[in-house]
mmCIF file of C-alpha atoms in Angstrom:
data_model
loop_
_atom_site.group_PDB
_atom_site.id
_atom_site.type_symbol
_atom_site.label_atom_id
_atom_site.label_comp_id
_atom_site.label_asym_id
_atom_site.label_seq_id
_atom_site.Cartn_x
_atom_site.Cartn_y
_atom_site.Cartn_z
ATOM 1 C CA UNK A 5 -0.084 -0.093 0.020
ATOM 2 C CA UNK A 6 2.408 2.747 0.982
ATOM 3 C CA UNK A 7 4.734 3.668 -1.830
ATOM 4 C CA UNK A 8 5.856 7.443 -1.410
ATOM 5 C CA UNK A 9 8.157 7.160 -4.625
ATOM 6 C CA UNK A 10 4.782 6.908 -6.637
ATOM 7 C CA UNK A 11 3.121 9.429 -4.512
ATOM 8 C CA UNK A 12 5.626 12.005 -4.007
ATOM 9 C CA UNK A 13 5.497 14.100 -7.275
ATOM 10 C CA UNK A 14 1.681 14.344 -7.286
ATOM 11 C CA UNK A 15 1.570 15.295 -3.685
ATOM 12 C CA UNK A 16 3.972 18.035 -4.108
ATOM 13 C CA UNK A 17 2.122 19.209 -7.066
ATOM 14 C CA UNK A 18 -1.176 19.430 -5.363
ATOM 15 C CA UNK A 19 -0.182 20.386 -1.734
ATOM 16 C CA UNK A 20 3.312 22.021 -2.292
ATOM 17 C CA UNK A 21 6.628 21.208 -0.631
ATOM 18 C CA UNK A 22 5.947 22.959 2.669
ATOM 19 C CA UNK A 23 2.887 21.063 3.383
ATOM 20 C CA UNK A 24 4.445 17.878 2.023
ATOM 21 C CA UNK A 25 7.190 18.190 4.316
ATOM 22 C CA UNK A 26 4.558 18.654 7.067
ATOM 23 C CA UNK A 27 3.395 15.297 5.927
ATOM 24 C CA UNK A 28 6.607 13.890 6.392
ATOM 25 C CA UNK A 29 6.949 15.179 9.933
ATOM 26 C CA UNK A 30 3.480 13.644 10.689
ATOM 27 C CA UNK A 31 4.691 10.252 9.503
ATOM 28 C CA UNK A 32 7.706 10.499 11.651
ATOM 29 C CA UNK A 33 5.597 11.336 14.624
ATOM 30 C CA UNK A 34 2.990 8.876 13.803
ATOM 31 C CA UNK A 35 5.644 6.171 13.675
ATOM 32 C CA UNK A 36 6.951 7.144 17.239
ATOM 33 C CA UNK A 37 3.507 7.163 18.631
ATOM 34 C CA UNK A 38 2.750 3.696 17.158
ATOM 35 C CA UNK A 39 2.980 0.684 19.193
ATOM 36 C CA UNK A 40 0.738 -1.970 17.494
ATOM 37 C CA UNK A 41 -0.542 -0.914 14.136
ATOM 38 C CA UNK A 42 1.047 -2.242 11.124
ATOM 39 C CA UNK A 43 3.459 0.402 9.987
ATOM 40 C CA UNK A 44 2.443 0.211 6.314
ATOM 41 C CA UNK A 45 -1.253 1.474 7.595
ATOM 42 C CA UNK A 46 0.571 4.239 9.780
ATOM 43 C CA UNK A 47 2.767 5.675 6.906
ATOM 44 C CA UNK A 48 0.016 5.540 4.274
ATOM 45 C CA UNK A 49 -2.305 7.472 6.589
ATOM 46 C CA UNK A 50 0.153 10.133 7.758
ATOM 47 C CA UNK A 51 1.569 11.009 4.352
ATOM 48 C CA UNK A 52 -1.805 11.122 2.734
ATOM 49 C CA UNK A 53 -3.652 12.965 5.628
ATOM 50 C CA UNK A 54 -3.658 16.273 3.819
ATOM 51 C CA UNK A 55 -3.799 15.235 0.337
ATOM 52 C CA UNK A 56 -6.782 17.300 -0.497
ATOM 53 C CA UNK A 57 -5.460 20.389 1.168
ATOM 54 C CA UNK A 58 -5.533 23.596 -0.724
ATOM 55 C CA UNK A 59 -7.468 21.846 -3.508
ATOM 56 C CA UNK A 60 -11.052 21.647 -1.967
ATOM 57 C CA UNK A 61 -12.718 23.170 -4.854
ATOM 58 C CA UNK A 62 -11.108 21.039 -7.237
ATOM 59 C CA UNK A 63 -11.921 17.672 -5.491
ATOM 60 C CA UNK A 64 -15.426 18.885 -4.556
ATOM 61 C CA UNK A 65 -16.230 19.090 -8.264
ATOM 62 C CA UNK A 66 -14.600 15.522 -8.686
ATOM 63 C CA UNK A 67 -15.443 13.636 -5.549
ATOM 64 C CA UNK A 68 -17.744 15.696 -3.524
ATOM 65 C CA UNK A 69 -20.855 13.819 -4.014
ATOM 66 C CA UNK A 70 -20.887 12.481 -0.512
ATOM 67 C CA UNK A 71 -20.163 15.802 1.032
ATOM 68 C CA UNK A 72 -23.707 17.454 2.081
ATOM 69 C CA UNK A 73 -24.425 21.031 2.414
ATOM 70 C CA UNK A 74 -23.993 20.713 6.336
ATOM 71 C CA UNK A 75 -20.445 19.707 6.114
ATOM 72 C CA UNK A 76 -19.667 22.427 3.632
ATOM 73 C CA UNK A 77 -20.119 24.997 6.693
ATOM 74 C CA UNK A 78 -16.839 23.408 8.370
ATOM 75 C CA UNK A 79 -14.344 25.023 5.879
ATOM 76 C CA UNK A 80 -11.307 24.356 8.095
ATOM 77 C CA UNK A 81 -12.007 20.568 8.150
ATOM 78 C CA UNK A 82 -13.510 19.905 4.626
ATOM 79 C CA UNK A 83 -9.954 18.845 3.434
ATOM 80 C CA UNK A 84 -9.842 15.622 5.779
ATOM 81 C CA UNK A 85 -13.320 14.398 4.605
ATOM 82 C CA UNK A 86 -12.355 15.083 0.879
ATOM 83 C CA UNK A 87 -8.919 13.690 1.535
ATOM 84 C CA UNK A 88 -10.551 10.203 2.220
ATOM 85 C CA UNK A 89 -12.012 10.178 -1.209
ATOM 86 C CA UNK A 90 -8.865 11.481 -2.864
ATOM 87 C CA UNK A 91 -6.820 8.811 -1.170
ATOM 88 C CA UNK A 92 -9.146 6.244 -2.441
ATOM 89 C CA UNK A 93 -9.556 7.617 -5.847
ATOM 90 C CA UNK A 94 -6.347 9.367 -6.692
ATOM 91 C CA UNK A 95 -3.886 6.956 -4.642
ATOM 92 C CA UNK A 96 -5.868 3.742 -4.743
ATOM 93 C CA UNK A 97 -6.066 3.283 -0.964
ATOM 94 C CA UNK A 98 -8.896 0.731 -0.010
ATOM 95 C CA UNK A 99 -8.055 0.275 3.420
ATOM 96 C CA UNK A 100 -11.140 1.548 5.419
ATOM 97 C CA UNK A 101 -8.752 2.155 8.569
ATOM 98 C CA UNK A 102 -6.479 4.192 6.701
ATOM 99 C CA UNK A 103 -9.644 6.166 4.735
ATOM 100 C CA UNK A 104 -11.080 6.722 8.238
ATOM 101 C CA UNK A 105 -7.926 8.016 9.856
ATOM 102 C CA UNK A 106 -7.595 10.472 6.847
ATOM 103 C CA UNK A 107 -11.247 11.486 7.141
ATOM 104 C CA UNK A 108 -11.271 12.071 11.090
ATOM 105 C CA UNK A 109 -7.836 13.515 11.432
ATOM 106 C CA UNK A 110 -9.027 17.194 12.061
ATOM 107 C CA UNK A 111 -12.268 16.280 14.039
ATOM 108 C CA UNK A 112 -11.711 13.358 15.639
ATOM 109 C CA UNK A 113 -14.950 11.042 16.277
ATOM 110 C CA UNK A 114 -16.662 8.995 18.901
ATOM 111 C CA UNK A 115 -14.744 5.757 19.558
ATOM 112 C CA UNK A 116 -11.654 6.581 17.442
ATOM 113 C CA UNK A 117 -9.744 3.697 16.319
ATOM 114 C CA UNK A 118 -6.023 3.449 17.399
ATOM 115 C CA UNK A 119 -5.006 4.616 13.932
ATOM 116 C CA UNK A 120 -7.311 7.356 14.194
ATOM 117 C CA UNK A 121 -5.663 8.681 17.312
ATOM 118 C CA UNK A 122 -2.151 8.265 16.089
ATOM 119 C CA UNK A 123 -3.035 10.435 13.027
ATOM 120 C CA UNK A 124 -4.957 12.832 14.929
ATOM 121 C CA UNK A 125 -2.300 13.509 17.310
ATOM 122 C CA UNK A 126 0.535 13.056 15.215
ATOM 123 C CA UNK A 127 -0.900 15.975 13.098
ATOM 124 C CA UNK A 128 -1.310 18.182 16.242
ATOM 125 C CA UNK A 129 1.951 17.502 17.602
ATOM 126 C CA UNK A 130 4.479 17.194 14.820
ATOM 127 C CA UNK A 131 7.727 18.691 15.622
ATOM 128 C CA UNK A 132 7.259 21.955 13.861
ATOM 129 C CA UNK A 133 3.776 22.631 15.371
ATOM 130 C CA UNK A 134 4.287 25.750 17.674
ATOM 131 C CA UNK A 135 1.114 26.787 19.589
ATOM 132 C CA UNK A 136 0.274 27.147 23.387
ATOM 133 C CA UNK A 137 -0.040 23.852 24.901
ATOM 134 C CA UNK A 138 1.572 21.726 22.128
ATOM 135 C CA UNK A 139 4.684 20.644 24.486
ATOM 136 C CA UNK A 140 1.992 19.531 27.380
ATOM 137 C CA UNK A 141 0.092 17.410 24.523
ATOM 138 C CA UNK A 142 3.447 15.912 23.175
ATOM 139 C CA UNK A 143 4.244 14.958 26.951
ATOM 140 C CA UNK A 144 0.770 13.471 27.276
ATOM 141 C CA UNK A 145 1.084 11.642 24.243
ATOM 142 C CA UNK A 146 4.289 9.635 25.249
ATOM 143 C CA UNK A 147 2.144 7.898 28.156
ATOM 144 C CA UNK A 148 -1.433 8.256 27.330
ATOM 145 C CA UNK A 149 -3.049 8.864 23.654
ATOM 146 C CA UNK A 150 -6.403 9.315 25.101
ATOM 147 C CA UNK A 151 -5.353 11.957 27.515
ATOM 148 C CA UNK A 152 -3.422 13.795 24.838
ATOM 149 C CA UNK A 153 -6.344 13.697 22.451
ATOM 150 C CA UNK A 154 -8.627 14.936 25.337
ATOM 151 C CA UNK A 155 -6.321 17.902 25.848
ATOM 152 C CA UNK A 156 -5.835 18.649 22.231
ATOM 153 C CA UNK A 157 -9.460 18.463 21.762
ATOM 154 C CA UNK A 158 -10.227 21.048 24.685
ATOM 155 C CA UNK A 159 -7.536 23.329 22.995
ATOM 156 C CA UNK A 160 -8.916 23.254 19.727
ATOM 157 C CA UNK A 161 -12.669 23.851 20.942
ATOM 158 C CA UNK A 162 -11.592 26.882 22.992
ATOM 159 C CA UNK A 163 -9.583 28.233 19.844
ATOM 160 C CA UNK A 164 -12.532 27.788 17.760
ATOM 161 C CA UNK A 165 -14.927 29.409 20.355
ATOM 162 C CA UNK A 166 -12.559 32.376 20.490
ATOM 163 C CA UNK A 167 -12.583 32.760 16.717
ATOM 164 C CA UNK A 168 -16.374 32.460 16.964
ATOM 165 C CA UNK A 169 -16.398 29.868 14.382
ATOM 166 C CA UNK A 170 -18.565 26.657 14.244
ATOM 167 C CA UNK A 171 -17.381 23.464 16.231
ATOM 168 C CA UNK A 172 -17.799 20.366 14.195
ATOM 169 C CA UNK A 173 -20.296 17.927 15.945
ATOM 170 C CA UNK A 174 -17.822 15.107 15.502
ATOM 171 C CA UNK A 175 -15.156 16.924 17.705
ATOM 172 C CA UNK A 176 -17.972 17.272 20.262
ATOM 173 C CA UNK A 177 -18.659 13.634 20.140
ATOM 174 C CA UNK A 178 -14.917 12.725 20.264
ATOM 175 C CA UNK A 179 -14.524 14.685 23.506
ATOM 176 C CA UNK A 180 -17.618 13.511 25.072
ATOM 177 C CA UNK A 181 -16.831 9.973 24.474
ATOM 178 C CA UNK A 182 -13.316 10.122 25.780
ATOM 179 C CA UNK A 183 -14.667 11.831 29.101
ATOM 180 C CA UNK A 184 -17.256 9.098 29.452
ATOM 181 C CA UNK A 185 -14.609 6.399 28.812
ATOM 182 C CA UNK A 186 -12.263 8.353 31.612
ATOM 183 C CA UNK A 187 -14.891 8.335 34.093
ATOM 184 C CA UNK A 188 -16.265 4.700 33.795
#
């Protein structure tokens, strides 16, 4: 499945060298966070997680049939939902675990898989990410992915509220699920 040599030129053409380098750093972090998922899946989901970024209009025309008007309200995360379609149709990825990890890497979701968690966190804490709280999330991620994700979700929700923007319901679902699990 993972085939960076075959994908690199297309990825760089679509998302640019800077975003491609971010994807490589996400892959590096994902491999560090991974303990039991097949490495091929981790590398594939990580390197392709932003494959639709900056090209949402183009890919909406090609593959947006499953994106409804409700989802269009959430512009900042649209690339993740389109990314799953792009990975499937442009990069021939058929593994649903990989496609879901790409799809939910910005929002999270209720009952995230281990791969979902790894890609979500790796994207949030790759080595060049620099925002208030990122070092704490990195520290948490070394011991407990769920705690790190919960802290990251809280941070993201606060940021979105401060911007007076819409919070995707999947983000709320992800947070609520982790809190329920923590309190059981």
